[in-house]
Coordinates of C-alpha atoms and ligand atoms in Angstrom, one line a residue:
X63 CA 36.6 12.8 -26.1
X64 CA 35.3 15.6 -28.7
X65 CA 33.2 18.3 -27.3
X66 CA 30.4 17.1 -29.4
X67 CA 30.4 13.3 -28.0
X68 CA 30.7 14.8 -24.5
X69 CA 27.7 16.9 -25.5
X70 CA 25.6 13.7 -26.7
X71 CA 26.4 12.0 -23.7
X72 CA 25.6 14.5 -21.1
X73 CA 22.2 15.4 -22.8
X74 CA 19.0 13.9 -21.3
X75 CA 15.6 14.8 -20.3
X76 CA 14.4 17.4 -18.0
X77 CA 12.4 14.5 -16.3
X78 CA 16.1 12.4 -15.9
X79 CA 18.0 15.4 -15.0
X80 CA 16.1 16.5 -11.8
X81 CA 16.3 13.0 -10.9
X82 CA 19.8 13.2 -9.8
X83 CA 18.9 15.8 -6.9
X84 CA 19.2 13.5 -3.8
X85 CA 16.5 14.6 -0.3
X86 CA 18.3 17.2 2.2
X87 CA 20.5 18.8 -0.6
X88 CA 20.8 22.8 -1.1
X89 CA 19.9 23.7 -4.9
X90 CA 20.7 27.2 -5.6
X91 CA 19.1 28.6 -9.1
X92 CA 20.7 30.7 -11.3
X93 CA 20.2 34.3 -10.4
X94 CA 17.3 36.5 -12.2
X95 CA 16.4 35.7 -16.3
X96 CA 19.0 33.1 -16.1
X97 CA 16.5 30.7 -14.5
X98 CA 16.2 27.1 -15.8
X99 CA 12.3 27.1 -16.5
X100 CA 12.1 23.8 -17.5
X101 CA 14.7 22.0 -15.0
X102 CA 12.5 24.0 -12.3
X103 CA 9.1 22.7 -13.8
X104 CA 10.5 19.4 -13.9
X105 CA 11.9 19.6 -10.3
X106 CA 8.9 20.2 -9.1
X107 CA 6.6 17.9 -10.6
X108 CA 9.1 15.3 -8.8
X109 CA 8.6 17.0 -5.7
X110 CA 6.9 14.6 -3.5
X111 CA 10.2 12.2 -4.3
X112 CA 12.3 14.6 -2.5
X113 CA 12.2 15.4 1.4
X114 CA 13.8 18.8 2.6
X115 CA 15.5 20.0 -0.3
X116 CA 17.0 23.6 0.3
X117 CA 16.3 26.2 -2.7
X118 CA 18.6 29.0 -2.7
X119 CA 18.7 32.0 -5.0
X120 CA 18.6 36.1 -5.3
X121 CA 16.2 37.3 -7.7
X122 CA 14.0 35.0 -8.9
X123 CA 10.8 35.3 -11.5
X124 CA 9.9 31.2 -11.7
X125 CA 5.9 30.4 -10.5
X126 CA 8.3 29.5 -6.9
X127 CA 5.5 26.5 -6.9
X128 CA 8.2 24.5 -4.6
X129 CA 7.3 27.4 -1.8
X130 CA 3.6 26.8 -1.8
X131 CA 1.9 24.9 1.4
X132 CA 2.0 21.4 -0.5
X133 CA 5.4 20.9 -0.8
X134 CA 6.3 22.1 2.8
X135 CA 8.2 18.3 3.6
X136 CA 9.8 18.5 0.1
X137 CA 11.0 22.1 -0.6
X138 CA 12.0 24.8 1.9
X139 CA 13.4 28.5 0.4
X140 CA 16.1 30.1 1.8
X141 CA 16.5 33.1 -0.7
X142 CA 19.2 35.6 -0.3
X143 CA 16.6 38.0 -1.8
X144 CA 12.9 37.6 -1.4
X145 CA 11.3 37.9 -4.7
X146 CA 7.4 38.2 -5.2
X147 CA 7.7 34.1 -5.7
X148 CA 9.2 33.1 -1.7
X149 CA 7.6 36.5 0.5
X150 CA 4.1 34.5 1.4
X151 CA 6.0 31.2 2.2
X152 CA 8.6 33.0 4.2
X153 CA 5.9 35.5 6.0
X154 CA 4.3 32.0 7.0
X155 CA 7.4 30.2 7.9
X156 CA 7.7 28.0 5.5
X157 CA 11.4 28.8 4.9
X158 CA 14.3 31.0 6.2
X159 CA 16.3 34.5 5.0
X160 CA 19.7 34.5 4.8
X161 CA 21.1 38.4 4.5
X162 CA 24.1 38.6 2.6
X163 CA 25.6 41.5 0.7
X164 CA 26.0 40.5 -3.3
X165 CA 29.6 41.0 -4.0
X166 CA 30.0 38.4 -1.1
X167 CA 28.0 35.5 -2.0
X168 CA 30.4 34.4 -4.3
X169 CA 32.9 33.8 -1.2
X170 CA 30.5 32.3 0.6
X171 CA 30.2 29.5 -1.9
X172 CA 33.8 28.8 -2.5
X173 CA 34.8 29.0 1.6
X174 CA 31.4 26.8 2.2
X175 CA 29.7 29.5 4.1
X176 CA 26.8 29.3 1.9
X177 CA 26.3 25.9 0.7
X178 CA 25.8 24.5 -3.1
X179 CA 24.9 21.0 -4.0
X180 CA 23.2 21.8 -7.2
X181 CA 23.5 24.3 -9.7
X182 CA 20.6 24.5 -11.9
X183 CA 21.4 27.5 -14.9
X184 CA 19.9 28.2 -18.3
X185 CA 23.0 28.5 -20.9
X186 CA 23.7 29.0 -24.9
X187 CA 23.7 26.8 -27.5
X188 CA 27.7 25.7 -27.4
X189 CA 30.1 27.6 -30.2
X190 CA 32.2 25.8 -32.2
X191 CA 34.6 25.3 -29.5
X192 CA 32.2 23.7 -27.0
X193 CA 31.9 27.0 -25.2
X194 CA 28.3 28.0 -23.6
X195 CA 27.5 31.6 -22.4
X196 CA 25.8 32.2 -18.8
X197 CA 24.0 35.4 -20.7
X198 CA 22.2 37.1 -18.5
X199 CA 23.8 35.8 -15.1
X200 CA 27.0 35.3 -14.4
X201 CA 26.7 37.1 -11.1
X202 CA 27.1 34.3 -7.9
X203 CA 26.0 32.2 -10.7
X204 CA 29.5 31.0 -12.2
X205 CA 30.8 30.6 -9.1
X206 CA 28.1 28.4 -7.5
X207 CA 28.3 26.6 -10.8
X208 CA 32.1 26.3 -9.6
X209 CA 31.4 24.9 -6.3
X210 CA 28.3 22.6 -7.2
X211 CA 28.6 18.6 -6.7
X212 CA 26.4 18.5 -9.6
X213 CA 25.1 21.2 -12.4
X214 CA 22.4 20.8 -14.6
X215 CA 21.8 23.2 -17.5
X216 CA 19.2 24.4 -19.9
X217 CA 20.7 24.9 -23.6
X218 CA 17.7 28.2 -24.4
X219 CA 18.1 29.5 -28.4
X220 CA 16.4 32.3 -27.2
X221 CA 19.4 32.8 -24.1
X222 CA 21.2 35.8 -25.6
X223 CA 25.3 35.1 -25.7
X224 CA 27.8 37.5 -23.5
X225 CA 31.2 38.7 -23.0
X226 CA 32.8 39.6 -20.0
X227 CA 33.2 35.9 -17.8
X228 CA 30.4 34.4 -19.2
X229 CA 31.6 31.6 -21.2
X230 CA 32.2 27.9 -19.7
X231 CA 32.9 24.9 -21.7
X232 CA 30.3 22.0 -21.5
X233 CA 32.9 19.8 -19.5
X234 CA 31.8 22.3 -16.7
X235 CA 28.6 20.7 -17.3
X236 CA 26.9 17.2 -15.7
X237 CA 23.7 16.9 -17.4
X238 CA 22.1 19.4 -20.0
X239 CA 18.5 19.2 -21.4
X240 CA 17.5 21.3 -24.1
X241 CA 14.6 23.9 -24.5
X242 CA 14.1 26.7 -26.4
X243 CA 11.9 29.2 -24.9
X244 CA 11.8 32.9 -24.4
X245 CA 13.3 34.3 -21.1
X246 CA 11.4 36.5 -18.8
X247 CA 10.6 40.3 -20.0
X248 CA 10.4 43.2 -17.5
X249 CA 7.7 45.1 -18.1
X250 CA 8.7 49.1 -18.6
X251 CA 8.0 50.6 -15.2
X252 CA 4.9 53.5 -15.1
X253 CA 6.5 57.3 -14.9
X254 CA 4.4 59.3 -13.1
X255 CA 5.2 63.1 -12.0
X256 CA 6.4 61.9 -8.4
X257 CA 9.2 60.1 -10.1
X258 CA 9.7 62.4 -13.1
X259 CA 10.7 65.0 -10.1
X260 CA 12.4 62.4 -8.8
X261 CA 14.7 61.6 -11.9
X262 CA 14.9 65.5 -12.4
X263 CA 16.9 66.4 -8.4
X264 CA 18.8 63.1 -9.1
X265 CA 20.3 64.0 -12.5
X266 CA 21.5 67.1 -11.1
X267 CA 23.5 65.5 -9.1
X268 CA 25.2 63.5 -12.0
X269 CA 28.3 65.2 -13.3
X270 CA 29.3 64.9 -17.1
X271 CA 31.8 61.7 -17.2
X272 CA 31.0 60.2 -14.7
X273 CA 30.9 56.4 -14.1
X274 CA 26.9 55.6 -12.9
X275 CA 25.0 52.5 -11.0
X276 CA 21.6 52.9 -11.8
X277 CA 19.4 50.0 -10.2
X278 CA 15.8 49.1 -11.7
X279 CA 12.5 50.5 -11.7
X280 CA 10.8 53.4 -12.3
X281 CA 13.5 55.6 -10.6
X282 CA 16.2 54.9 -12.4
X283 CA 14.1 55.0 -16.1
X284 CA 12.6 58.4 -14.9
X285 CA 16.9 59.7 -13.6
X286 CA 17.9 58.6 -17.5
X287 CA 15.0 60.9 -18.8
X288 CA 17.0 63.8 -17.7
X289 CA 20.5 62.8 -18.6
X290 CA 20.1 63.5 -22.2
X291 CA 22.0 66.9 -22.3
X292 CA 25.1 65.4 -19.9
X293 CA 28.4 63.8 -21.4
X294 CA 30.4 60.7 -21.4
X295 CA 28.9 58.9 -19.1
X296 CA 30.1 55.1 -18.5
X297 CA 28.5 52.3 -16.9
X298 CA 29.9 50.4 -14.2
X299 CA 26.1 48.7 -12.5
X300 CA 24.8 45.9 -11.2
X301 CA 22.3 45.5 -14.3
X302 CA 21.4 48.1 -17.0
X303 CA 17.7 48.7 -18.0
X304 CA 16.5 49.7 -21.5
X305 CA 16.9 53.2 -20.4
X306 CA 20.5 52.6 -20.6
X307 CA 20.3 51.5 -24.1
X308 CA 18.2 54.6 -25.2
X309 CA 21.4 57.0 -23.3
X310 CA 23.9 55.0 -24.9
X311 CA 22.3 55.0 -28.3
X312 CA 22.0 59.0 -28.1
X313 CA 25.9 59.1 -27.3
X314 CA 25.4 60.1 -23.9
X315 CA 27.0 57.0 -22.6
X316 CA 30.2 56.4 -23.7
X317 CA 32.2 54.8 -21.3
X318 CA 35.3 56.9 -22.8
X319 CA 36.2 58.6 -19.0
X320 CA 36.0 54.9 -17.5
X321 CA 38.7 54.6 -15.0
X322 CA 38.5 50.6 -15.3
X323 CA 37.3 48.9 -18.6
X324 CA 37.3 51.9 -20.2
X325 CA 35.1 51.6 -23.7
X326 CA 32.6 48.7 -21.8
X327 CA 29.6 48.8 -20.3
X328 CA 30.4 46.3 -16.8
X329 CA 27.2 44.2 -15.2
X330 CA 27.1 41.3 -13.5
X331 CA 23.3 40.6 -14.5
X332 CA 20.5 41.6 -17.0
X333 CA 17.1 41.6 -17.3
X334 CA 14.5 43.8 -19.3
X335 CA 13.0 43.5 -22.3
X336 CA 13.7 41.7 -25.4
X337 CA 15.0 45.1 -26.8
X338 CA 17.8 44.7 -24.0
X339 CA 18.4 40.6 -24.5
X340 CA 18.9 41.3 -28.5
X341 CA 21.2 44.5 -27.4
X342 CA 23.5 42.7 -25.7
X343 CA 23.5 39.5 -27.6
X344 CA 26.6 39.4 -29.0
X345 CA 27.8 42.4 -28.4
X346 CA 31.4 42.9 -27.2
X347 CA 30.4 46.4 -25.5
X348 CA 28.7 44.7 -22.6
X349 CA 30.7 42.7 -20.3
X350 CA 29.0 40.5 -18.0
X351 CA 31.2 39.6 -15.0
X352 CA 30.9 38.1 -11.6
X353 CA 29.4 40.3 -8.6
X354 CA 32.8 39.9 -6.4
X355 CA 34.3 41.8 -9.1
X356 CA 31.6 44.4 -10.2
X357 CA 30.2 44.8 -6.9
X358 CA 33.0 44.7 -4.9
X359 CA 34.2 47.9 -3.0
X360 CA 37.2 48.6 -4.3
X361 CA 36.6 47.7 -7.5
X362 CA 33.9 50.4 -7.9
X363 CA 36.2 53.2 -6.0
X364 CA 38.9 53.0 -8.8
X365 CA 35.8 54.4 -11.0
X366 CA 36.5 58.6 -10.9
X367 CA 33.3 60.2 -10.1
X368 CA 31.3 57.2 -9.2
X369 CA 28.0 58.0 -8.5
X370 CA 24.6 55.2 -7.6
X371 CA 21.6 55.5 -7.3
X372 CA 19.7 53.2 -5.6
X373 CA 15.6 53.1 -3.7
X374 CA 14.1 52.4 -0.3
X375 CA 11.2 51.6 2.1
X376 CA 11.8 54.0 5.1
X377 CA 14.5 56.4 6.0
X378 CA 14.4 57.4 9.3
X379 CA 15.5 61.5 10.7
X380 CA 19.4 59.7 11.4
X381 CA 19.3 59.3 8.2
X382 CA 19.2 54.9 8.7
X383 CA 17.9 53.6 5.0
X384 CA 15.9 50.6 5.6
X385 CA 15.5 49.3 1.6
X386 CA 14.8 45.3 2.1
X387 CA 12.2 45.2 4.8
X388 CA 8.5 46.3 6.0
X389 CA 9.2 46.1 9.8
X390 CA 10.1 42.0 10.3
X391 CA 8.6 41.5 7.0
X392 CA 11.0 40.5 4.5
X393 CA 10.4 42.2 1.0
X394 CA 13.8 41.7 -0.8
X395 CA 17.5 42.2 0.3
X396 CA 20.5 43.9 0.6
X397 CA 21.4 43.1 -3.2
X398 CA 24.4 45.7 -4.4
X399 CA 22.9 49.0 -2.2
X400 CA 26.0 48.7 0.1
X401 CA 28.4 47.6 -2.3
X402 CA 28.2 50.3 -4.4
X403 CA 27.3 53.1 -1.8
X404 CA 30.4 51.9 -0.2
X405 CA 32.2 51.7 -3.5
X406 CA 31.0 55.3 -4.7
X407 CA 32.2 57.1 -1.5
X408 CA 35.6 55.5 -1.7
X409 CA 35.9 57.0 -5.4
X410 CA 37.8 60.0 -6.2
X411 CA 34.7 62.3 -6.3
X412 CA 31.7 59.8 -5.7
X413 CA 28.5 60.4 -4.7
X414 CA 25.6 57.9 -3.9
X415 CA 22.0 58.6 -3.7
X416 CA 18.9 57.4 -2.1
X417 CA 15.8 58.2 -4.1
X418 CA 12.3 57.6 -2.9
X419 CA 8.6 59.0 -3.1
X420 CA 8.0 60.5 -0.1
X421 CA 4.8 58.7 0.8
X422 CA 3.8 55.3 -0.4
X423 CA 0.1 55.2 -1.4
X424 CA -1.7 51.7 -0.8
X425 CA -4.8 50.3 -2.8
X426 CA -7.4 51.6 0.3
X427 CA -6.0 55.0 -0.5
X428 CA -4.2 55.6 2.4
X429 CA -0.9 57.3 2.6
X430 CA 2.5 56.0 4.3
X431 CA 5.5 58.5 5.1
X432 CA 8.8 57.2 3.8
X433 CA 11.0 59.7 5.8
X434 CA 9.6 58.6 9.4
X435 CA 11.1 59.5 13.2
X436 CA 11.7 55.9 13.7
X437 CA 12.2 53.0 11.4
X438 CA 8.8 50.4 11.5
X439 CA 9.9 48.1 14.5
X440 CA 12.1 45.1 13.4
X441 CA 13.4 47.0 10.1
X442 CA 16.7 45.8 9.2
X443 CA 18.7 48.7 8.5
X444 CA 20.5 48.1 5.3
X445 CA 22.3 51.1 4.5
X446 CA 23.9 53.1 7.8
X447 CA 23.6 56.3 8.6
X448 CA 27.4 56.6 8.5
X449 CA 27.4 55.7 4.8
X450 CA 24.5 57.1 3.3
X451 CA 25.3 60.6 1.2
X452 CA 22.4 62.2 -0.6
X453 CA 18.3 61.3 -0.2
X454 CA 16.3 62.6 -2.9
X455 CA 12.4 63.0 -3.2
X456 CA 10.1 64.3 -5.5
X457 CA 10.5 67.6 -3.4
X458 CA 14.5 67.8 -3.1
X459 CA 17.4 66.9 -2.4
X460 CA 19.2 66.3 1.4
X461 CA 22.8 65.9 1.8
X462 CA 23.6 64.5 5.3
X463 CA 27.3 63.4 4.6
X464 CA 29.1 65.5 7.0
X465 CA 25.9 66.5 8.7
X466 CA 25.2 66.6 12.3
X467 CA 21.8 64.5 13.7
X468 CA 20.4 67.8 14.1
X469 CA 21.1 69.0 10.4
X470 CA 20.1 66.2 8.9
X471 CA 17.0 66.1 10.5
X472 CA 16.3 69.3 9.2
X473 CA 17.5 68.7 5.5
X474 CA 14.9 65.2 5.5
X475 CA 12.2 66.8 7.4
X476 CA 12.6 69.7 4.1
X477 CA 11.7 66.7 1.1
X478 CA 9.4 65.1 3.4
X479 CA 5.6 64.8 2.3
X480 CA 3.4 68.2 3.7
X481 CA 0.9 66.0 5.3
X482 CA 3.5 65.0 7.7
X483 CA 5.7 67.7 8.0
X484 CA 4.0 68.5 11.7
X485 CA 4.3 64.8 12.7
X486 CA 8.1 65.0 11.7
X487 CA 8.9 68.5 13.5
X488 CA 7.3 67.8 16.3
X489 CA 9.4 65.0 16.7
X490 CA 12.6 66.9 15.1
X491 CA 11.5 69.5 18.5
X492 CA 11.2 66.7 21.4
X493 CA 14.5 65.8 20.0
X494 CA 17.0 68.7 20.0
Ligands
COA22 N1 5.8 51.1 4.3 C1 4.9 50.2 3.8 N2 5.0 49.8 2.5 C2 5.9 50.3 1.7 C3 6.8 51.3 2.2 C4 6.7 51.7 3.5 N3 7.5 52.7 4.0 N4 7.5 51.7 1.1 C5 7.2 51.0 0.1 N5 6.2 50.1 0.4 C6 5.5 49.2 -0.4 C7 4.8 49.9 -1.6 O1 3.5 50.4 -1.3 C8 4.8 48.7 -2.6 O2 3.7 47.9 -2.3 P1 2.8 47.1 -3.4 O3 3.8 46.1 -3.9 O4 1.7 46.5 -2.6 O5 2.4 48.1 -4.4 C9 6.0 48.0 -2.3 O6 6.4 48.3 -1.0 C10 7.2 48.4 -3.3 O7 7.3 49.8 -3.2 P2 7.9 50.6 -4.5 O8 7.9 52.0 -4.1 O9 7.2 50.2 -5.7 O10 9.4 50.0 -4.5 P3 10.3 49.6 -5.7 O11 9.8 48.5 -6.5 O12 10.8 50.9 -6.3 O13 11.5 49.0 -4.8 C11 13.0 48.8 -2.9 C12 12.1 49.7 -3.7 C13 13.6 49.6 -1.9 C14 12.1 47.7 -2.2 C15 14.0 48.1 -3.9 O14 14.7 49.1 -4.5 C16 15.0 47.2 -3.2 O15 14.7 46.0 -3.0 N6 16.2 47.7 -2.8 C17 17.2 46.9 -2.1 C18 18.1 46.3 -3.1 C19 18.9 47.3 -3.9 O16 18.9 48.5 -3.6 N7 19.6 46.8 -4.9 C20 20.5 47.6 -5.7 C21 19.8 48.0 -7.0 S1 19.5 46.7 -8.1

């Protein structure tokens, strides 16, 4: 059969589609913008037909109505990252956590560690070959599309098309509905002077071409505000921000000194604004590629002069990074920190950085150290002390690689915030 008569007979309704999810299967959504809005709306309005269906995913910016207290005998999460969308259901237990570093979830799908019923993905209109594009998300994404029983697709106009891995053919397809509708856009993160110092210490650190992970969020933006005057830089990341685009449009990033696909900008997911979709729509430069190849350890180390930068919650006078929880409180996950802190200190010449405010201000005014004596009781630590190499704040820089307990303390307890500096020496003084 023709791709086009396969196409024609695999096309249905949203409404049809979600009816082929059977009660106790696991549904895992594609990862970030590449989110099937409509297959999830649908899902959900045919919620009370299901009982205990698992949803799994990492990132995830959909209403998440399938968490809320009505559907607790239909849905329960089980997120791999806790987005904005699953933190109140799994605060009230109305679901469950499952840590897992990114460049190994992959893995876990094809050796059944992590289970996959469903795929549910948002895809491109098919070329003339009968080939889609995964867009944004190829990520875990192709591969749980690999292991799924069953995958049902969204064919979105507005999806923007990628290179890299991202293209399937439709016979890797079960049923596809089609909607055309914009995909999610990241608002530009505020800059204030905390993290304007913030992006200064950090691109200090960054050598001319060198190969950078730069993670989301007003940290990274603020970092690219001071790379202008650096050269050929490459890209090797998780995601790129429309930062990136302004660095590479400037000639700043290259990607000439790459190590590894050399001339490319490698991801293994997107999301931004619409200035970001239309850049990479099409666009040979960016290849999108699946996480247990970008993320992976040793993939990253063959980069010369590595270097990530990556943000936390707490980082306690051992220097232990605690970057996905607020004490037992789950606020997101592991995502690529340890990959590519890992991956950037195998690398000839890597370096990987924390960078943080020092405080956290919350809405009553009050303030929150970020460098504390102790981690909040029940953080999970995410990166170790063993592996982490540089923390920056807004008032410096601390290098504990190599450093003793007693020398790190003292470099953190330096770019900690003045109104606990005495809190933090007495405790550096009970200690040594
Ligand atoms: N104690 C209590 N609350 C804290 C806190 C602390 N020590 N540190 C931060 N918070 C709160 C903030 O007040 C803020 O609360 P709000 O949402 O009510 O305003 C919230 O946590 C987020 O803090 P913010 O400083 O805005 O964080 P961020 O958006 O820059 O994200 C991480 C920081 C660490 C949560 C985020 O980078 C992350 O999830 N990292 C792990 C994954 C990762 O590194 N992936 C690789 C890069 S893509």
């Amino acid at each position: 059969m023709n791709w086009e008569k396969q196409y024609t007979k695999k096309l249905c309704s949203a409404e049809d589609a979600v009816k082929h999810i059977k009660s106790s299967s696991t549904v895992v959504l594609a990862h970030g913008v590449g989110e099937p809005v409509a297959l999830i709306n649908a899902m959900v309005e045919n919620g009370k037909n299901y009982k205990n269906v698992e949803i799994k995913h990492m990132v995830s910016f959909n209403e998440g109505r399938y968490a809320q207290e009505e559907f607790k005998e239909n849905f329960r999460v089980n997120p791999m990252f806790a987005s904005g969308n699953v933190r109140k259901a799994l605060a009230e237990g109305r679901g469950d956590f499952t840590p897992v570093f990114f460049h190994e979830v992959p893995k876990y799908f094809r050796e059944g560690l992590l289970n996959v019923d469903v795929l549910m993905c948002q895809v491109t209109p098919p070329d003339k070959h009968g080939f889609v594009s995964l867009g944004t998300s190829v990520d875990y994404t192709l591969q749980a599309l690999r292991s799924a029983n069953l995958v049902l697709a969204q064919v979105n106009s507005f999806f923007p098309k990628t290179y890299g891995e991202s293209m399937i053919h439709i016979s890797e397809l079960d049923s596809i509905i089609e909607k055309n509708e914009k995909i999610p856009e990241l608002a530009p993160p505020k800059i204030g002077d905390v993290e304007r110092s913030i992006g200064e210490y950090c691109a200090s650190l960054i050598d001319d071409d060198c190969t950078l992970q730069l993670g989301i969020g007003a940290i990274p933006d603020a970092v690219m505000l001071f790379l202008d005057g650096k050269k050929n830089l490459g890209i090797h990341s998780e995601m790129i921000s429309d930062g990136t685009l302004a660095l590479y449009e400037k000639g700043v990033i290259t990607n000439s000194k790459k190590t590894t696909n050399r001339g490319k900008m490698v991801v293994t997911f997107l999301m931004g604004t619409q200035k970001l979709y239309d850049f990479v729509d099409d666009n040979p430069i960016v290849e999108v590629r699946p996480v247990d190849y970008v993320n992976h350890p040793v993939t990253i180390m063959k980069q010369h002069k590595m270097t990530s930068v990556n943000s936390a919650i707490q980082v306690d006078l051992q220097g232990q990074v605690a970057a996905e929880s607020i004490g037992l409180k789950q606020f997101s996950g592991v995502g690529g920190q340890v990959d590519f802190i890992r991956g950037a200190s195998m690398a000839d010449c890597g370096k990987s950085i924390i960078a943080m405010p020092s405080i956290t201000v919350k809405k009553d005014g009050s303030k929150i150290n970020k460098i504390v004596p102790f981690l909040d009781k029940g953080a999970a630590v995410t990166t170790s002390r063993n592996d982490v190499d540089y923390v920056v704040t807004e008032f410096g820089i601390a290098p504990l690689k190599g450093k003793s307990l007693r020398e790190r303390a003292r470099n953190l307890i330096a770019i900690g915030h003045p109104d606990f500096q005495d809190e933090l020496m007495e405790e550096f003084g009970r200690r040594f």
